[in-house]
XYZ file of C-alpha atoms in Angstrom:
668
model
C -20.658 -47.019 -85.154
C -18.945 -43.626 -85.313
C -19.697 -40.477 -83.365
C -21.185 -38.970 -86.541
C -23.846 -41.705 -86.517
C -25.093 -40.645 -83.078
C -27.050 -37.422 -83.362
C -28.748 -35.526 -80.566
C -32.149 -36.749 -81.769
C -31.039 -40.347 -81.214
C -30.057 -39.506 -77.647
C -33.169 -37.496 -76.744
C -35.603 -39.777 -78.559
C -38.977 -39.025 -80.180
C -41.228 -40.573 -77.535
C -42.576 -43.281 -79.867
C -42.419 -46.036 -77.202
C -44.779 -43.964 -75.049
C -47.600 -44.786 -77.440
C -47.662 -48.410 -76.210
C -46.622 -47.849 -72.599
C -49.157 -49.143 -70.048
C -50.127 -47.382 -66.831
C -51.756 -50.401 -65.133
C -51.640 -54.173 -65.424
C -53.497 -57.379 -64.563
C -52.331 -58.883 -61.261
C -51.541 -62.594 -60.878
C -54.582 -64.882 -60.614
C -55.111 -67.332 -57.773
C -54.779 -67.213 -53.987
C -51.775 -67.313 -51.687
C -51.485 -70.602 -49.740
C -51.937 -68.924 -46.333
C -54.115 -69.589 -43.302
C -55.405 -67.639 -40.305
C -52.473 -68.650 -38.099
C -49.978 -67.281 -40.604
C -51.872 -64.004 -40.830
C -51.880 -63.665 -37.052
C -48.320 -64.848 -36.299
C -46.071 -64.658 -39.358
C -43.826 -61.600 -39.862
C -45.147 -59.222 -42.486
C -41.964 -59.846 -44.469
C -42.802 -63.543 -44.842
C -46.266 -62.703 -46.107
C -45.086 -59.965 -48.446
C -42.436 -62.336 -49.728
C -45.222 -64.632 -50.950
C -46.804 -61.656 -52.710
C -43.481 -60.914 -54.401
C -43.101 -64.558 -55.445
C -46.505 -64.458 -57.124
C -45.747 -61.059 -58.652
C -42.669 -62.473 -60.377
C -44.850 -65.082 -62.028
C -44.471 -68.239 -59.942
C -47.624 -70.339 -59.613
C -49.616 -68.929 -56.701
C -50.346 -72.349 -55.225
C -46.597 -73.074 -54.966
C -45.152 -69.792 -53.710
C -44.868 -71.155 -50.153
C -42.602 -74.055 -51.093
C -39.279 -74.425 -49.246
C -36.973 -71.686 -50.598
C -33.437 -72.510 -51.746
C -31.085 -69.659 -52.568
C -28.594 -69.899 -55.430
C -25.799 -67.324 -55.117
C -23.595 -67.014 -58.188
C -20.889 -64.827 -59.667
C -22.604 -64.666 -63.065
C -21.310 -61.851 -65.266
C -22.337 -60.559 -68.657
C -25.602 -61.131 -70.499
C -26.201 -63.809 -73.132
C -29.151 -64.282 -75.467
C -31.092 -67.538 -75.315
C -28.877 -68.973 -78.073
C -25.680 -68.045 -76.197
C -24.932 -65.024 -78.372
C -23.221 -62.182 -76.428
C -25.486 -59.266 -75.549
C -23.125 -57.672 -73.019
C -19.773 -59.292 -72.253
C -18.687 -60.448 -68.833
C -15.249 -59.679 -67.461
C -13.991 -63.229 -68.055
C -14.972 -66.679 -69.287
C -15.179 -67.995 -65.735
C -18.482 -66.279 -65.024
C -19.715 -65.994 -68.599
C -21.933 -69.097 -68.838
C -22.533 -70.212 -65.256
C -26.121 -69.050 -65.695
C -26.524 -72.534 -67.213
C -25.406 -74.070 -63.919
C -27.845 -71.832 -62.062
C -30.616 -72.891 -64.449
C -29.895 -76.613 -64.082
C -29.826 -76.331 -60.289
C -33.013 -74.249 -60.206
C -34.867 -76.819 -62.309
C -33.729 -79.566 -59.934
C -34.988 -77.619 -56.918
C -38.355 -76.986 -58.581
C -38.740 -80.607 -59.698
C -38.177 -81.792 -56.136
C -40.624 -79.476 -54.430
C -38.373 -76.502 -53.725
C -38.725 -72.849 -54.648
C -35.478 -71.632 -56.258
C -34.186 -68.080 -55.820
C -31.164 -66.668 -57.614
C -28.973 -63.674 -56.759
C -25.618 -62.580 -58.154
C -22.445 -60.865 -56.997
C -20.104 -60.947 -59.964
C -16.313 -61.008 -59.880
C -13.227 -59.478 -61.563
C -10.642 -61.122 -63.810
C -7.073 -61.198 -62.519
C -5.817 -61.901 -66.037
C -7.578 -58.810 -67.392
C -6.120 -56.568 -64.674
C -2.503 -57.860 -64.764
C -0.126 -54.909 -64.984
C -2.921 -52.361 -64.471
C -4.289 -50.405 -61.532
C -7.315 -52.722 -61.675
C -5.140 -55.233 -59.813
C -5.291 -52.963 -56.752
C -8.880 -54.164 -56.220
C -8.263 -57.867 -56.829
C -7.533 -59.289 -53.383
C -9.613 -56.720 -51.451
C -12.611 -57.688 -53.614
C -12.713 -61.100 -51.931
C -13.628 -59.754 -48.495
C -16.112 -57.232 -49.862
C -17.837 -59.842 -52.034
C -18.057 -62.333 -49.162
C -19.754 -59.660 -47.048
C -22.190 -58.859 -49.870
C -22.954 -62.532 -50.463
C -23.627 -63.122 -46.768
C -25.929 -60.099 -46.711
C -27.828 -61.536 -49.693
C -28.115 -64.913 -47.970
C -29.479 -63.331 -44.802
C -31.894 -61.267 -46.913
C -33.910 -64.413 -47.653
C -34.752 -65.254 -44.020
C -36.757 -68.374 -44.887
C -34.054 -70.099 -47.025
C -33.578 -73.789 -46.300
C -30.109 -73.893 -47.806
C -27.620 -72.082 -50.037
C -26.024 -73.209 -53.283
C -22.905 -71.216 -54.212
C -21.914 -71.205 -57.909
C -18.522 -69.662 -58.711
C -15.406 -70.344 -60.729
C -12.441 -68.031 -60.548
C -9.578 -66.563 -58.536
C -11.487 -64.309 -56.139
C -15.148 -65.129 -56.790
C -14.879 -68.739 -55.627
C -12.827 -67.949 -52.482
C -15.374 -65.218 -51.700
C -18.199 -67.723 -52.151
C -16.509 -70.208 -49.814
C -16.019 -67.454 -47.222
C -19.672 -66.495 -47.570
C -20.983 -70.009 -47.040
C -18.487 -70.670 -44.242
C -19.800 -67.540 -42.519
C -23.341 -68.977 -42.717
C -22.349 -72.426 -41.488
C -25.531 -72.824 -39.458
C -27.239 -73.472 -42.816
C -26.887 -76.393 -45.219
C -24.715 -75.315 -48.126
C -23.060 -76.736 -51.247
C -20.488 -75.232 -53.620
C -20.845 -75.766 -57.377
C -17.421 -75.163 -58.997
C -17.788 -73.347 -62.313
C -15.376 -75.598 -64.185
C -12.548 -75.003 -66.641
C -12.097 -73.800 -70.208
C -11.292 -76.403 -72.830
C -7.865 -76.123 -74.494
C -8.018 -74.865 -78.069
C -6.499 -77.167 -80.671
C -3.367 -75.711 -82.241
C -3.307 -72.732 -79.870
C -1.434 -71.526 -76.808
C -2.971 -71.944 -73.386
C -4.394 -69.001 -71.461
C -1.241 -68.725 -69.360
C 1.295 -68.663 -72.170
C -0.803 -66.291 -74.273
C -0.433 -63.641 -71.575
C 3.256 -63.367 -72.536
C 2.874 -62.334 -76.179
C 4.034 -58.775 -75.372
C 7.296 -59.816 -73.723
C 8.080 -62.444 -76.361
C 7.392 -59.991 -79.174
C 9.631 -57.362 -77.530
C 12.538 -59.820 -77.613
C 11.870 -60.958 -81.177
C 10.764 -64.459 -80.212
C 7.441 -64.186 -82.078
C 6.118 -61.944 -84.832
C 3.015 -59.782 -84.868
C 0.978 -62.280 -86.896
C 1.670 -65.085 -84.413
C 0.838 -62.857 -81.451
C -2.457 -61.755 -82.980
C -3.487 -65.291 -83.923
C -2.584 -66.878 -80.599
C -4.158 -64.043 -78.651
C -7.435 -64.767 -80.427
C -7.530 -68.563 -80.172
C -6.565 -69.430 -76.584
C -10.038 -70.402 -75.301
C -11.483 -73.670 -76.628
C -14.853 -72.991 -74.996
C -16.599 -69.738 -74.032
C -16.833 -70.510 -70.324
C -14.759 -71.821 -67.451
C -11.634 -70.917 -65.532
C -8.221 -70.982 -67.229
C -6.803 -74.304 -68.444
C -3.973 -74.385 -65.902
C -3.786 -75.236 -62.218
C -3.810 -71.604 -61.140
C -5.775 -69.971 -58.369
C -9.164 -70.569 -60.019
C -8.583 -74.289 -60.519
C -6.896 -74.701 -57.133
C -9.853 -73.007 -55.421
C -12.182 -75.525 -57.074
C -9.942 -78.339 -55.840
C -9.991 -76.937 -52.298
C -13.800 -76.674 -52.273
C -14.031 -80.360 -53.069
C -11.249 -81.312 -50.648
C -13.062 -79.474 -47.838
C -16.098 -81.646 -48.506
C -18.335 -78.715 -49.462
C -18.545 -79.674 -53.161
C -19.576 -83.023 -54.598
C -16.936 -85.663 -55.411
C -15.455 -85.157 -58.894
C -17.021 -81.719 -59.339
C -13.866 -79.581 -59.435
C -12.339 -78.899 -62.883
C -15.319 -80.135 -64.925
C -15.179 -78.804 -68.515
C -17.506 -75.812 -68.804
C -20.489 -76.280 -71.089
C -20.199 -80.081 -71.322
C -23.018 -82.432 -70.212
C -21.063 -83.624 -67.161
C -20.833 -79.997 -66.015
C -24.572 -79.261 -66.021
C -25.301 -82.694 -64.553
C -23.010 -81.793 -61.654
C -25.084 -78.669 -60.921
C -28.296 -80.675 -60.910
C -26.859 -83.275 -58.543
C -25.477 -80.539 -56.271
C -28.983 -79.118 -55.894
C -30.292 -82.561 -54.943
C -27.511 -82.894 -52.377
C -28.563 -79.584 -50.812
C -32.205 -80.680 -50.598
C -31.049 -83.860 -48.863
C -28.849 -81.941 -46.428
C -31.767 -79.671 -45.553
C -34.088 -82.641 -45.052
C -31.630 -84.334 -42.698
C -30.791 -81.101 -40.868
C -27.053 -81.164 -41.618
C -25.529 -77.657 -41.541
C -22.140 -76.771 -43.010
C -20.716 -76.487 -39.496
C -20.681 -80.302 -39.345
C -18.688 -80.430 -42.581
C -16.332 -77.453 -42.222
C -14.209 -78.792 -39.379
C -10.556 -78.726 -38.442
C -10.218 -82.184 -39.995
C -11.676 -80.913 -43.273
C -9.138 -78.075 -43.336
C -6.273 -80.522 -42.714
C -7.526 -82.691 -45.598
C -7.594 -79.605 -47.826
C -3.981 -78.729 -46.982
C -2.881 -82.238 -47.976
C -4.819 -82.137 -51.243
C -3.323 -78.720 -52.006
C 0.165 -80.135 -51.475
C -0.567 -83.195 -53.632
C -1.839 -80.996 -56.474
C 0.989 -78.449 -56.137
C -1.635 -75.722 -56.058
C -1.484 -71.939 -56.210
C 0.262 -70.069 -53.407
C -2.745 -67.728 -53.278
C -4.552 -70.387 -51.283
C -2.228 -69.433 -48.414
C -4.477 -66.368 -48.252
C -7.789 -68.112 -48.850
C -7.756 -71.313 -46.780
C -7.010 -69.471 -43.496
C -9.779 -67.020 -44.373
C -12.276 -69.835 -44.962
C -11.301 -71.401 -41.643
C -11.679 -68.056 -39.878
C -15.118 -67.498 -41.423
C -16.182 -70.939 -40.184
C -15.021 -70.129 -36.650
C -12.041 -72.474 -36.828
C -8.390 -71.912 -35.969
C -6.533 -70.571 -38.986
C -3.845 -72.938 -40.322
C -0.331 -71.649 -39.731
C 2.855 -71.899 -41.756
C 3.751 -74.888 -39.595
C 0.553 -76.645 -40.771
C 1.356 -75.938 -44.445
C 4.908 -77.221 -43.974
C 3.623 -80.426 -42.345
C 1.231 -81.071 -45.227
C 3.939 -80.515 -47.837
C 6.392 -82.752 -46.011
C 3.784 -85.520 -45.879
C 3.313 -85.880 -49.632
C 5.102 -85.103 -52.863
C 3.191 -83.452 -55.678
C 1.130 -86.175 -57.365
C -0.421 -84.211 -60.244
C 1.320 -83.359 -63.517
C -0.540 -80.282 -64.753
C 0.014 -76.870 -66.254
C 2.002 -74.878 -65.171
C 4.101 -77.224 -63.043
C 4.875 -80.039 -65.483
C 6.808 -82.031 -66.364
C 4.332 -82.866 -69.179
C 1.943 -79.989 -68.465
C -1.498 -81.557 -68.775
C -4.386 -79.067 -68.967
C -6.901 -79.131 -66.131
C -9.587 -80.915 -68.153
C -7.212 -83.879 -68.471
C -6.697 -83.806 -64.700
C -10.496 -83.974 -64.349
C -10.784 -86.889 -66.779
C -7.944 -88.705 -65.002
C -10.088 -88.667 -61.860
C -9.528 -85.218 -60.412
C -9.739 -84.672 -56.678
C -11.107 -88.102 -55.660
C -8.339 -89.856 -57.596
C -5.715 -87.820 -55.744
C -7.475 -88.503 -52.456
C -7.382 -92.249 -53.145
C -3.582 -92.024 -53.122
C -3.613 -89.897 -49.967
C -5.950 -92.419 -48.354
C -3.590 -95.265 -49.205
C -0.731 -93.214 -47.728
C -2.702 -93.037 -44.462
C -2.874 -89.239 -44.494
C -6.545 -88.290 -44.682
C -9.235 -87.859 -42.053
C -11.555 -90.415 -43.609
C -14.331 -89.808 -41.072
C -14.786 -86.152 -42.082
C -18.333 -85.518 -43.326
C -19.097 -84.128 -46.794
C -22.090 -82.648 -48.621
C -23.057 -86.113 -49.882
C -24.084 -86.830 -46.300
C -21.341 -89.460 -46.232
C -17.770 -89.366 -44.989
C -14.668 -88.856 -47.092
C -13.864 -92.552 -46.681
C -17.301 -93.625 -47.888
C -17.114 -91.292 -50.891
C -13.704 -92.673 -51.855
C -14.907 -96.266 -51.534
C -17.717 -95.395 -53.969
C -15.375 -93.603 -56.372
C -12.850 -96.432 -56.484
C -15.348 -98.866 -58.034
C -17.639 -96.389 -59.769
C -18.719 -96.295 -63.401
C -17.960 -92.555 -63.334
C -14.300 -93.221 -62.607
C -14.028 -95.923 -65.260
C -15.752 -93.852 -67.942
C -13.735 -90.708 -67.286
C -10.395 -92.492 -67.473
C -11.413 -94.472 -70.575
C -12.537 -91.260 -72.291
C -9.157 -89.619 -71.606
C -7.364 -92.542 -73.258
C -9.817 -92.557 -76.167
C -9.777 -88.825 -76.982
C -6.249 -87.747 -76.070
C -4.259 -90.975 -75.908
C -3.211 -90.033 -72.370
C -2.647 -92.558 -69.586
C -4.578 -91.320 -66.514
C -1.824 -92.671 -64.258
C 0.647 -90.343 -65.994
C -1.507 -87.360 -64.984
C -2.283 -88.381 -61.407
C 0.427 -90.582 -59.921
C 1.067 -92.532 -56.792
C 3.832 -91.257 -54.505
C 6.499 -93.658 -55.798
C 5.811 -92.825 -59.441
C 5.702 -89.108 -58.624
C 9.093 -89.203 -56.903
C 10.528 -91.219 -59.793
C 9.331 -88.425 -62.109
C 11.167 -85.873 -59.965
C 7.990 -84.397 -58.469
C 8.953 -83.396 -54.954
C 6.937 -81.561 -52.310
C 5.496 -78.271 -53.486
C 5.850 -75.342 -51.073
C 8.874 -73.984 -49.199
C 8.708 -71.086 -46.748
C 12.092 -69.314 -46.778
C 13.240 -66.970 -44.025
C 16.390 -64.871 -43.703
C 17.523 -61.321 -43.053
C 15.352 -60.148 -45.968
C 12.252 -62.045 -44.810
C 12.218 -62.238 -41.013
C 8.469 -62.962 -41.020
C 8.774 -65.496 -43.820
C 8.024 -65.859 -47.518
C 6.781 -68.590 -49.865
C 7.937 -70.248 -53.089
C 6.396 -73.049 -55.125
C 9.627 -75.044 -55.219
C 8.364 -77.610 -57.724
C 7.898 -74.809 -60.271
C 11.618 -73.926 -60.402
C 13.123 -74.938 -63.750
C 14.912 -78.273 -63.068
C 17.930 -77.199 -65.126
C 18.895 -74.552 -62.542
C 18.512 -76.892 -59.557
C 21.715 -78.568 -58.348
C 22.163 -82.326 -58.352
C 21.393 -82.464 -54.620
C 17.909 -80.983 -55.358
C 18.817 -77.584 -53.907
C 18.312 -74.318 -55.801
C 21.139 -71.865 -55.165
C 21.504 -68.389 -56.613
C 23.606 -65.368 -55.714
C 23.353 -62.234 -57.786
C 22.993 -58.465 -57.869
C 19.655 -56.963 -56.901
C 17.668 -54.995 -59.452
C 15.287 -53.042 -57.229
C 11.946 -51.791 -58.559
C 9.190 -49.987 -56.716
C 6.545 -50.648 -59.373
C 5.631 -53.563 -61.591
C 5.514 -51.195 -64.557
C 9.191 -50.308 -64.158
C 10.142 -53.948 -63.671
C 8.399 -55.213 -66.815
C 9.885 -52.338 -68.810
C 13.364 -53.464 -67.749
C 12.577 -57.112 -68.520
C 11.402 -56.182 -72.032
C 14.301 -53.770 -72.581
C 17.367 -54.519 -74.704
C 19.273 -51.432 -73.531
C 21.584 -50.628 -70.624
C 18.676 -50.733 -68.185
C 17.758 -54.309 -69.152
C 17.420 -57.093 -66.614
C 20.064 -59.710 -67.362
C 20.688 -63.361 -66.552
C 21.956 -63.668 -62.987
C 20.135 -60.583 -61.667
C 17.654 -60.830 -58.784
C 14.515 -58.837 -59.583
C 13.313 -57.238 -56.338
C 9.824 -55.739 -56.458
C 9.213 -53.930 -53.164
C 6.442 -51.718 -51.865
C 3.763 -53.820 -53.584
C 2.276 -55.537 -50.545
C -1.164 -54.727 -49.101
C -0.300 -51.148 -48.112
C 1.340 -50.360 -51.448
C -0.869 -51.893 -54.133
C -3.399 -54.082 -52.333
C -0.879 -56.952 -52.683
C -1.084 -57.144 -56.458
C -0.312 -60.216 -58.512
C 2.831 -59.996 -60.620
C 2.210 -62.608 -63.318
C 3.260 -60.108 -65.960
C 6.827 -60.482 -64.640
C 6.945 -64.204 -63.904
C 5.298 -65.219 -67.164
C 7.668 -63.061 -69.210
C 10.677 -64.623 -67.506
C 9.314 -68.133 -68.076
C 9.195 -67.683 -71.832
C 12.428 -65.701 -72.299
C 15.473 -67.924 -72.938
C 17.485 -66.443 -70.057
C 14.510 -65.941 -67.712
C 15.104 -69.091 -65.676
C 18.341 -67.485 -64.444
C 16.472 -64.503 -62.917
C 14.701 -65.099 -59.583
C 11.992 -62.720 -58.368
C 11.697 -61.501 -54.775
C 8.634 -59.476 -53.750
C 6.247 -58.505 -50.965
C 3.439 -58.840 -53.535
C 1.910 -62.159 -54.575
C 1.918 -64.383 -57.648
C -0.693 -65.757 -59.992
C -1.299 -69.453 -59.526
C 0.132 -70.037 -62.999
C 3.477 -68.433 -62.120
C 6.567 -70.595 -62.414
C 10.275 -70.142 -61.790
C 12.244 -69.095 -58.721
C 9.506 -66.698 -57.579
C 9.528 -65.822 -53.878
C 6.519 -63.825 -52.717
C 4.577 -62.779 -49.621
C 7.882 -61.500 -48.168
C 7.207 -60.177 -44.698
C 7.166 -57.666 -43.283
C 6.208 -55.779 -46.435
C 8.442 -52.864 -47.383
C 5.917 -50.214 -46.356
C 5.676 -51.802 -42.912
C 9.443 -51.398 -42.455
C 10.419 -54.758 -43.937
C 14.090 -55.129 -44.894
C 13.158 -55.970 -48.491
C 12.462 -52.242 -48.808
C 16.033 -51.395 -47.774
C 17.780 -53.095 -50.671
C 19.640 -51.108 -53.318
C 20.694 -51.900 -56.883
C 23.864 -53.979 -56.882
C 23.391 -55.509 -53.426
C 24.248 -59.187 -53.487
C 21.271 -61.382 -52.604
C 21.725 -65.071 -51.868
C 18.832 -67.506 -52.270
C 18.879 -71.148 -51.196
C 15.831 -73.428 -51.524
C 16.261 -77.018 -50.336
C 13.574 -79.107 -52.026
C 14.441 -82.113 -49.853
C 14.070 -80.603 -46.389
C 11.608 -77.873 -47.526
C 13.763 -75.184 -45.965
C 15.142 -72.023 -47.492
C 16.804 -68.667 -46.919
C 16.928 -65.288 -48.647
C 19.659 -62.988 -47.396
C 21.585 -59.843 -48.163
C 25.209 -61.039 -48.225
C 27.122 -58.127 -49.758
C 27.145 -54.695 -51.380
C 28.990 -53.125 -54.285
C 30.916 -50.807 -51.946
C 31.749 -53.190 -49.112
C 31.919 -56.557 -50.826
C 30.906 -59.668 -48.919
C 29.224 -59.189 -45.540
C 28.963 -61.524 -42.596
C 25.611 -62.179 -40.968
C 26.055 -59.554 -38.233
C 27.341 -56.895 -40.631
C 24.485 -57.501 -43.066
C 21.914 -57.265 -40.269
C 23.473 -54.034 -38.992
C 23.509 -52.527 -42.479
C 19.831 -53.326 -43.075
C 18.903 -51.874 -39.690
C 20.822 -48.657 -40.365
C 19.599 -48.051 -43.905
C 16.594 -45.925 -44.715
C 13.909 -47.388 -46.996
C 14.511 -47.172 -50.730
C 13.537 -43.630 -51.756
C 11.228 -44.791 -54.562
C 9.078 -46.996 -52.343
C 5.673 -45.538 -51.528
C 2.032 -46.476 -51.735
C 0.882 -46.196 -55.337
C -0.617 -42.725 -55.877
C -3.708 -44.293 -57.482
C -4.329 -46.793 -54.676
C -8.083 -46.515 -53.998
C -9.294 -45.447 -50.585
C -11.326 -48.661 -50.464
C -8.112 -50.677 -50.753
C -6.276 -48.563 -48.191
C -9.082 -49.305 -45.736
C -8.911 -53.027 -46.555
C -5.136 -52.986 -46.029
C -5.494 -51.395 -42.594
C -8.266 -53.739 -41.451
C -6.533 -56.930 -42.600
C -3.261 -55.757 -41.055
C -4.985 -55.354 -37.695
C -6.442 -58.863 -38.148
C -3.212 -60.803 -38.658
C -2.091 -59.621 -42.094
C -1.328 -61.784 -45.081
C -0.136 -64.768 -43.060
C -3.488 -64.671 -41.260
C -5.395 -64.797 -44.549
C -6.135 -61.059 -45.021
C -9.338 -61.448 -42.998
C -11.463 -59.014 -41.047
C -11.220 -60.200 -37.434
C -14.019 -58.065 -36.029
C -13.154 -58.523 -32.349
C -9.497 -57.652 -32.929
C -10.397 -54.623 -35.052
C -12.788 -53.332 -32.388
C -10.154 -53.863 -29.698
C -7.601 -51.966 -31.805
C -10.028 -49.096 -32.358
C -10.798 -48.891 -28.627
C -7.108 -48.870 -27.791
C -6.543 -46.168 -30.397
C -9.342 -43.987 -29.054
C -8.009 -44.362 -25.528
C -4.504 -43.445 -26.686
C -5.814 -40.364 -28.495
C -7.824 -39.333 -25.434
C -4.771 -39.759 -23.212
C -2.684 -37.653 -25.595
C -5.292 -34.896 -25.592
C -5.425 -34.908 -21.782
C -1.658 -34.579 -21.556
C -1.483 -31.799 -24.159
């Protein structure tokens, strides 16, 4: 439709619909199931709620059934036949209305009264390289607050079912339910997108711009692959990124049913999982088991181990502490993450980590989370007595899974359809080590990261790792204060181009600069450029869960908080060492163009004396909402504390600030 087709008459209308517009209607028939005691004692809101239930069309005789609230991140609007009416922001929330519907029918069939509310979510893939990324991480806290407010707005709810899929929506949902842990609650993971036959996966397809710029693909290939990446209209991306890892963590915490994470969206097993999750919630409510009995310190420790065994996204370093905090538990520290990663090698061969890069649906069919937990059980690592939403313990669930028809059928189906051995997707520790799959996360320190940093060490290209399993790189810094400038230099073929051996330093992109944006645009481009494996990335921002390579993020303190990463200059020599055996690492300034090599003391003195890089500043388009989030999370422990809102600490900080201001005024 062109502008010429839209005349003023079409906008103002002719009033024709008014001819059939009603000014009164017939109220629902029947009587509310109330008695004299309710009229005398019940809050007016409870009574009016029954009126509203009848007004929306539910059978009057059943409006007082036990209410169950379904909270989802549904986005977009589909017709009854699935045809798009208004698009969502991503496939992850596009068809989860089907999960909501299946769960609602299960509640109704078993005597419950289902309610459904929505708080939709953004797409990190859609906002990569744009200012939309400035709202990505802050969204999580805001959505969790909104979801909790919705939950509390149905005061009579017996339990809450959270349906979500992707990078921020599912962590927000887990925070919301953890913050209402006095209630029974169950998470329904939204599943994964099927791979498309003969097409690139949703991670690789995000690099068509960089590959085209370097002549690695032509326009026709880029257009075709960009169209065909999704083999189904719903679900999170096909790789073990933040969306998939969040689903894994929900199940590992015990707040989602066994073998529910990574189910293929739209398939019968997916809707069946939603129905069974609703039944689990009804059972939890009947037995009086709140989430507080499931979300325990032991559950968090199990989740850390499962994360390590999967080699999951580093973004969960932000989300798991936040979930623990919302549940009133101690937040896991770097020491806890290190202990979990030292306890187990990575056991799962999945996109993007390799070596064979199985899509997430194959991980699901190989047995998914319970299959991995069987290995962890046999290694003696799990808290088997931790309770789960089945009403049973982790140990009891695993004993069921080991001999179940579900396990047998899933693994047989994987062999039948794809010719893939399930034990080549999910391995025992000996087989994993034989395949070169070492422990996942390393937390480097050094004069450029005094507060620490993180790298997914298993995602470093093996060809640049020395024979002793240590990654070593020394090279000149290429300092950028914006992702836009960095990707321009990576795509460039001119004098300003990033070259093999350089160290890309992206500074000023932490919480105070950009809301701690993801930088997948950079890491994905480097992965698919022939020389990219020889270019490490160092940043105070964060990475997409699908990022691979020598990518060191979460560098602290961030540049805008005075961190030394913000004091680097082009040409400075940066040395990186990541020991994948001991899980130790360092990132240091070791020389400059003018002064040559520097000893430890000289390098420290130089960094202390330098002023911040002149280009580093908060992005001029950083929203006020995000600036407020950055300040509140900083007062609450910052990124290493999970970017939470610690209300008591914030109030204490505000009181101290007011007192300081009052004292300054008195002395003026």
